[in-house]
C-alpha positions in Angstrom: 0.0 0.0 0.0 1.3 3.4 -0.8 -0.5 4.9 2.2 -1.9 3.7 5.5 -4.6 5.7 7.1 -7.3 5.7 9.6 -10.8 6.9 10.0 -13.0 7.2 13.0 -16.4 7.8 11.5 -18.2 10.9 12.5 -21.3 12.4 11.0 -21.6 15.9 9.8 -22.9 18.0 6.9 -21.6 20.5 4.4 -22.3 23.5 2.3 -23.1 23.3 -1.4 -20.1 23.1 -3.7 -20.0 20.6 -6.5 -16.7 19.3 -8.1 -16.8 19.2 -11.9 -18.0 15.8 -13.0 -19.6 14.8 -9.8 -23.0 15.6 -8.4 -24.3 15.2 -4.8 -27.5 13.7 -3.7 -30.6 15.8 -2.9 -31.0 15.7 0.8 -33.2 13.0 2.2 -34.1 12.2 5.8 -31.6 10.0 7.5 -30.8 8.5 10.9 -27.5 9.7 12.4 -25.9 8.0 15.4 -24.1 9.3 18.4 -22.4 6.6 20.4 -21.9 6.9 24.2 -18.5 5.2 24.8 -16.3 5.5 27.9 -18.3 8.4 29.2 -18.1 10.6 26.2 -20.3 11.3 23.2 -18.8 10.1 19.9 -19.0 12.4 18.0 -19.6 15.2 20.5 -20.4 17.6 17.7 -22.7 16.4 14.9 -24.3 18.0 11.9 -27.7 16.8 10.5 -30.3 18.1 8.1 -33.8 19.2 8.9 -36.0 16.1 9.0 -33.1 13.8 10.1 -33.3 11.6 13.2 -30.5 11.4 15.7 -30.1 8.2 17.6 -28.0 7.9 20.8 -26.6 4.5 21.6 -25.5 3.8 25.2 -22.6 1.4 24.6 -21.4 1.7 28.2 -22.3 -0.3 31.3 -23.6 2.8 33.1 -26.9 4.7 33.1 -26.9 8.1 31.3 -29.5 10.9 31.3 -29.6 13.2 28.3 -30.9 16.7 29.0 -31.1 19.6 26.6 -29.6 22.9 27.6 -32.1 25.8 28.1 -32.1 28.2 25.3 -34.1 29.6 22.4 -34.9 26.2 20.9 -35.3 24.6 24.3 -38.0 26.4 26.3 -37.4 23.9 29.1 -35.0 21.1 29.7 -37.9 18.6 29.4 -38.1 19.5 25.7 -35.3 17.0 25.2 -34.7 14.6 27.9 -34.1 10.8 28.0 -32.7 8.3 30.4 -30.6 5.5 28.8 -29.8 2.3 30.6 -26.9 0.2 29.4 -27.5 -0.9 25.8 -30.5 1.4 25.4 -31.1 3.8 22.5 -33.0 7.1 22.2 -34.1 8.8 19.0 -35.3 12.3 18.2 -36.3 13.8 14.9 -35.2 17.4 14.3 -37.7 19.5 12.3 -36.2 23.0 12.8 -32.8 24.3 11.8 -30.6 25.5 14.7 -28.0 24.5 17.3 -29.1 22.0 19.9 -26.8 21.6 22.9 -27.2 18.8 25.4 -25.4 17.1 28.3 -25.5 14.0 30.5 -26.8 15.0 34.0 -25.0 12.1 35.6 -21.5 12.6 34.1 -19.3 15.4 32.8 -20.4 15.0 29.2 -21.6 17.6 26.7 -22.6 17.5 23.0 -24.1 19.6 20.3 -26.3 18.9 17.3 -26.2 21.5 14.5 -29.3 21.1 12.3 -29.0 22.6 8.9 -31.5 23.1 6.2 -31.1 21.0 3.0 -28.8 23.6 1.5 -26.2 23.3 4.3 -27.2 26.5 6.1 -29.0 27.0 9.5 -31.6 29.3 8.0 -34.4 27.8 5.8 -34.3 28.9 2.2 -36.3 28.1 -0.9 -33.3 27.3 -3.0 -32.6 23.6 -3.4 -29.5 21.7 -4.3 -29.2 19.7 -7.6 -28.4 16.2 -7.9 -28.1 12.6 -8.3 -25.6 10.0 -7.4 -22.1 10.4 -8.6 -22.0 7.0 -10.3 -23.5 3.6 -10.6 -24.0 1.5 -7.5 -22.9 -2.1 -7.6 -24.4 -4.9 -5.6 -22.1 -6.0 -2.7 -20.4 -9.4 -2.6 -22.0 -11.5 0.1 -19.3 -14.2 0.7 -18.7 -14.5 4.4 -16.0 -16.5 6.3 -15.1 -16.7 9.9 -12.2 -14.4 11.0 -8.9 -16.1 11.3 -8.3 -14.7 14.8 -9.9 -12.2 17.1 -8.1 -11.4 20.3 -5.3 -12.9 22.3 -4.6 -12.8 26.0 -0.9 -12.0 25.6 0.6 -8.8 24.2 3.4 -9.8 21.9 5.1 -6.4 22.0 4.1 -4.7 25.2 2.1 -1.5 24.7 3.8 1.5 26.3 2.5 5.0 26.8 5.0 7.8 26.5 3.9 11.5 26.9 6.9 12.8 24.9 5.8 14.3 21.5 9.4 14.8 20.5 10.9 13.0 17.5 12.3 9.5 18.3 15.7 8.4 17.0 14.5 4.8 16.9 14.9 3.1 13.5 13.4 0.0 12.0 13.5 -2.0 8.8 11.2 -0.4 6.3 9.3 -1.7 3.4 5.7 -1.2 2.4 4.3 -1.8 -1.0 3.7 -5.1 -2.7 6.4 -6.0 -5.3 5.4 -7.7 -8.6 6.7 -11.0 -7.3 4.5 -10.7 -4.2 7.3 -9.5 -1.9 7.7 -6.2 -0.1 9.5 -3.4 -1.9 11.0 -0.4 0.0 8.5 2.1 1.2 8.8 5.7 -0.1 9.3 8.4 2.4 6.3 10.7 3.3 6.3 13.9 1.4 3.0 15.4 2.6 -0.5 14.5 3.9 -4.1 15.3 3.4 -6.8 15.8 6.1 -10.5 15.3 5.6 -13.1 17.1 7.7 -16.6 15.6 8.3 -18.2 18.1 6.0 -16.0 17.0 3.1 -13.3 19.7 3.1 -9.8 18.5 2.1 -6.7 20.2 3.5 -3.3 19.5 1.9 0.2 19.9 3.4 3.6 19.4 1.9 3.4 17.7 -1.5 -0.2 16.7 -1.0 -2.1 18.8 -3.5 -5.8 19.4 -3.0 -7.4 17.7 -6.0 -11.1 18.3 -5.2 -13.6 17.8 -2.4 -17.1 16.5 -2.0 -18.6 19.3 0.0 -22.3 19.5 -0.4 -25.7 18.7 1.1 -24.9 15.1 1.8 -23.6 14.7 5.4 -21.1 12.3 6.9 -17.7 12.1 5.2 -15.8 9.4 7.1 -12.6 8.5 5.2 -10.0 9.7 2.7 -7.6 7.2 1.0 -4.7 8.1 -1.2 -4.1 6.2 -4.5 -0.8 4.3 -4.9 0.7 7.1 -7.0 -0.2 9.8 -4.5 -1.8 11.7 -7.4 -5.4 11.1 -6.3 -7.7 10.0 -3.5 -11.1 8.6 -2.7 -13.5 10.1 -0.2 -16.1 7.9 1.5 -19.3 8.9 3.2 -21.2 7.1 5.9 -24.0 6.4 3.4 -21.5 4.5 1.2 -21.0 7.1 -1.5 -17.4 7.0 -3.0 -16.0 10.2 -4.7 -12.8 9.8 -6.7 -10.4 12.7 -7.3 -7.2 13.0 -9.3 -6.1 9.6 -10.7 -8.5 7.7 -8.4 -10.9 5.5 -10.3 -14.5 4.8 -9.4 -15.1 1.1 -9.0 -18.6 1.1 -7.5 -20.4 2.0 -4.3 -22.3 -0.2 -1.8 -26.0 -0.5 -1.3 -27.5 1.1 1.9 -26.7 -0.7 5.1 -29.4 -1.9 7.5 -30.7 0.4 10.2 -28.2 0.9 13.0 -25.2 0.4 10.8 -23.1 2.8 8.7 -20.0 2.8 6.5 -16.8 3.8 8.3 -13.8 3.0 6.2 -12.3 2.3 2.8 -9.2 0.4 1.9 -7.6 0.2 -1.5 -5.8 -2.6 -3.3 -2.0 -2.0 -3.9 -2.5 -1.0 -7.6 -5.6 1.1 -7.0 -7.7 -1.2 -9.3 -10.1 -2.0 -6.5 -11.2 -1.2 -2.9 -13.2 -2.5 0.0 -15.8 -0.6 1.9 -16.3 -1.5 5.6 -19.2 -0.9 8.0 -19.4 -0.3 11.7 -20.8 -3.8 12.2 -18.0 -5.5 10.2 -19.7 -5.7 6.8 -17.2 -5.8 3.9 -18.1 -4.9 0.3 -15.4 -5.3 -2.4 -15.3 -3.5 -5.7 -13.0 -3.7 -8.8 -10.3 -6.3 -8.4 -10.7 -6.4 -4.6 -11.7 -9.8 -3.4 -13.9 -10.7 -0.4 -12.0 -12.7 2.3 -14.9 -12.7 4.8 -16.5 -10.3 7.2 -18.1 -9.9 10.7 -21.7 -9.1 9.7 -23.0 -12.3 11.4 -20.8 -12.0 14.5 -21.8 -10.0 17.6 -19.0 -7.5 18.4 -17.9 -6.0 21.7 -17.0 -2.7 20.0 -18.0 -1.3 16.7 -15.5 -1.4 13.8 -13.8 2.0 13.3 -11.0 1.3 10.9 -9.7 -1.1 8.3 -6.4 -1.6 6.4 -5.5 -3.8 3.4 -2.3 -6.0 3.5 0.6 -5.0 1.2 -0.3 -7.8 -1.1 -3.9 -6.9 -1.4 -4.8 -10.5 -0.5 -6.2 -9.7 2.9 -7.3 -7.0 5.4 -7.6 -6.2 9.1 -10.4 -4.6 10.9 -10.1 -3.0 14.3 -12.9 -2.4 16.9 -13.3 0.4 19.4 -12.4 -2.1 22.1 -9.0 -2.7 20.5 -10.1 -6.1 19.1 -8.3 -7.1 15.8 -9.9 -9.2 13.1 -7.6 -10.7 10.4 -8.8 -12.0 7.0 -6.9 -13.5 4.0 -3.2 -13.2 4.4 -3.4 -10.6 7.2 -1.4 -11.9 10.2 -2.6 -11.5 13.7 0.1 -10.1 16.1 -2.1 -9.3 19.1 -4.9 -7.0 20.2 -6.3 -5.0 23.2 -9.6 -6.8 23.0 -9.3 -8.4 26.4 -7.9 -5.2 28.2 -9.8 -2.4 29.8 -8.7 0.8 28.0 -8.7 4.4 29.2 -10.2 5.5 25.9 -11.5 3.7 22.8 -9.2 2.7 20.0 -9.7 4.8 16.9 -7.2 3.5 14.3 -4.8 0.8 13.3 -1.7 1.2 11.2 0.5 -1.7 9.9 4.3 -1.4 10.2 5.5 -0.7 6.7 8.0 -3.7 6.9 5.0 -6.0 6.7 5.3 -7.4 10.3 3.4 -5.9 13.2 1.1 -2.9 13.6 0.1 -0.1 15.9 -3.2 0.8 17.5 -4.0 4.4 18.7 -6.7 5.4 21.2 -8.6 8.7 21.2 -6.3 10.0 24.0 -3.2 9.5 21.8 -2.1 6.3 23.6 -0.1 3.9 21.3 -0.1 0.1 21.5 2.7 -1.5 19.5 2.5 -5.2 18.4 5.8 -6.5 16.9 6.4 -2.9 15.7 8.8 -0.2 17.0 7.4 2.2 19.6 8.2 5.8 18.7 6.3 7.5 21.5 2.7 8.5 22.2 0.5 11.3 23.5 -1.2 9.1 26.1 0.0 11.1 29.1 -0.5 14.5 27.4 -3.7 16.5 27.8 -5.1 17.1 24.2 -7.4 19.8 23.0 -9.4 17.3 21.0 -9.4 13.5 20.7 -7.2 11.7 18.2 -9.3 10.6 15.3 -6.8 9.3 12.7 -3.3 7.9 12.3 -0.9 7.1 9.4 2.4 5.3 9.3 5.5 5.5 7.2 9.2 4.5 7.3 10.5 5.2 10.8 7.4 6.6 12.5 3.8 7.5 12.6 1.6 10.6 12.7 -1.6 11.3 14.6 -4.2 13.9 13.9 -6.8 15.3 16.3 -10.4 16.4 15.6 -9.1 20.0 15.6 -6.5 19.2 12.9 -3.6 19.2 15.3 -0.7 17.0 14.1 1.6 14.9 16.3 4.5 13.5 14.3 6.5 10.8 16.1 9.6 9.1 14.8 11.1 10.4 11.5 8.0 11.4 9.6 8.3 15.1 8.7 5.9 17.7 10.0 4.4 19.7 7.2 1.9 21.8 9.1 -1.4 21.5 10.9 -4.7 23.2 11.5 -4.3 23.2 15.3 -4.1 27.0 15.5 -7.0 27.4 13.1 -9.4 24.5 13.6 -11.9 23.8 10.8 -15.6 24.2 11.4 -16.2 20.4 11.3 -14.0 17.8 13.0 -11.1 16.1 11.1 -12.0 12.5 10.5 -9.3 11.1 8.3 -5.7 11.6 7.2 -3.7 10.1 4.3 0.0 10.4 3.3 1.5 11.4 0.0 4.7 9.8 -1.1 
């Protein structure tokens, strides 16, 4: 793979702006989900459209009481109040544009729902957005196999938390992309990176040129994946829409997922001739030359799937859950997981070591867990302005990004800039490297 990236899906909307050659869907009512995990709302800031329903899932073992803050749209706290026992859900349909703030009365948790009209603005207007799907939708492959492994009770390379954000001098054997004979050819150094915000805006740093963005009335951008050449990228939405830019080719898009599920991640084949789309419940849908090696759609999960990565050969993939559980398919090797360990914060991303052996997991607090991969440091003991949502790896290090666009470069990956001093209006949900 020419790039490894992460995505923690969050749900937000955008303003109207259509890239030449691609049109966005006319807004339709949808259900958007806020997960309560480890006593925090994920995401804690969510955009929806008028007519959408927001569902809160209590994925903790504790009781939570949601209460609206008093204000113009909330004449009294009772206007929006719900008590959620462990495993319970609460839904509310929003019919008026505006900003809705809420909290948990039992814990130090706050959140906000920003409801936009169908044109992406908070004030209703008679103007409507144009559009239809950007391309043909293909039926998903339904082949399912059991995962080769799930979790292990032992940690093969002990996870260590280090608060130092400084560059490490550690070195490791590097490799990365699949060679024509099936081996691993040396990985190219990182020359830049892109960030994707939940409303579809793309920010380029270093050599990573902005090639287009899918900003529009369709909410919920969740992933950005670079092409092998670094001259293009795909953007995925939670509804399963795939938008190609630069030299990225469109190979298809999945059908709608069942209620309660959403698409969270995309992984490309080494040559860019195919890709897989993954859902929060472990569903895998291949397109182009990508093959199905099985999925988790029929298996109850302890934590929802947040990220996926293809192997360098393209003959397998990993999925990682919010509980740190690792699921290996095809030729993806299992090196350990955090599935049986109580974590301070949920895992948000997984990045394979470019040498083809081992991988790293990162939690939302910046804690790093290394499995047969070098440890270059972490942000686990440092107070962050916003949670870590994405991570990428490269020769000699890895790079984390927060919801506010802050970049933490550990090891030898160069720092090309960040949005930390000028956070975007919507959270950053994905990062990909250019080589």
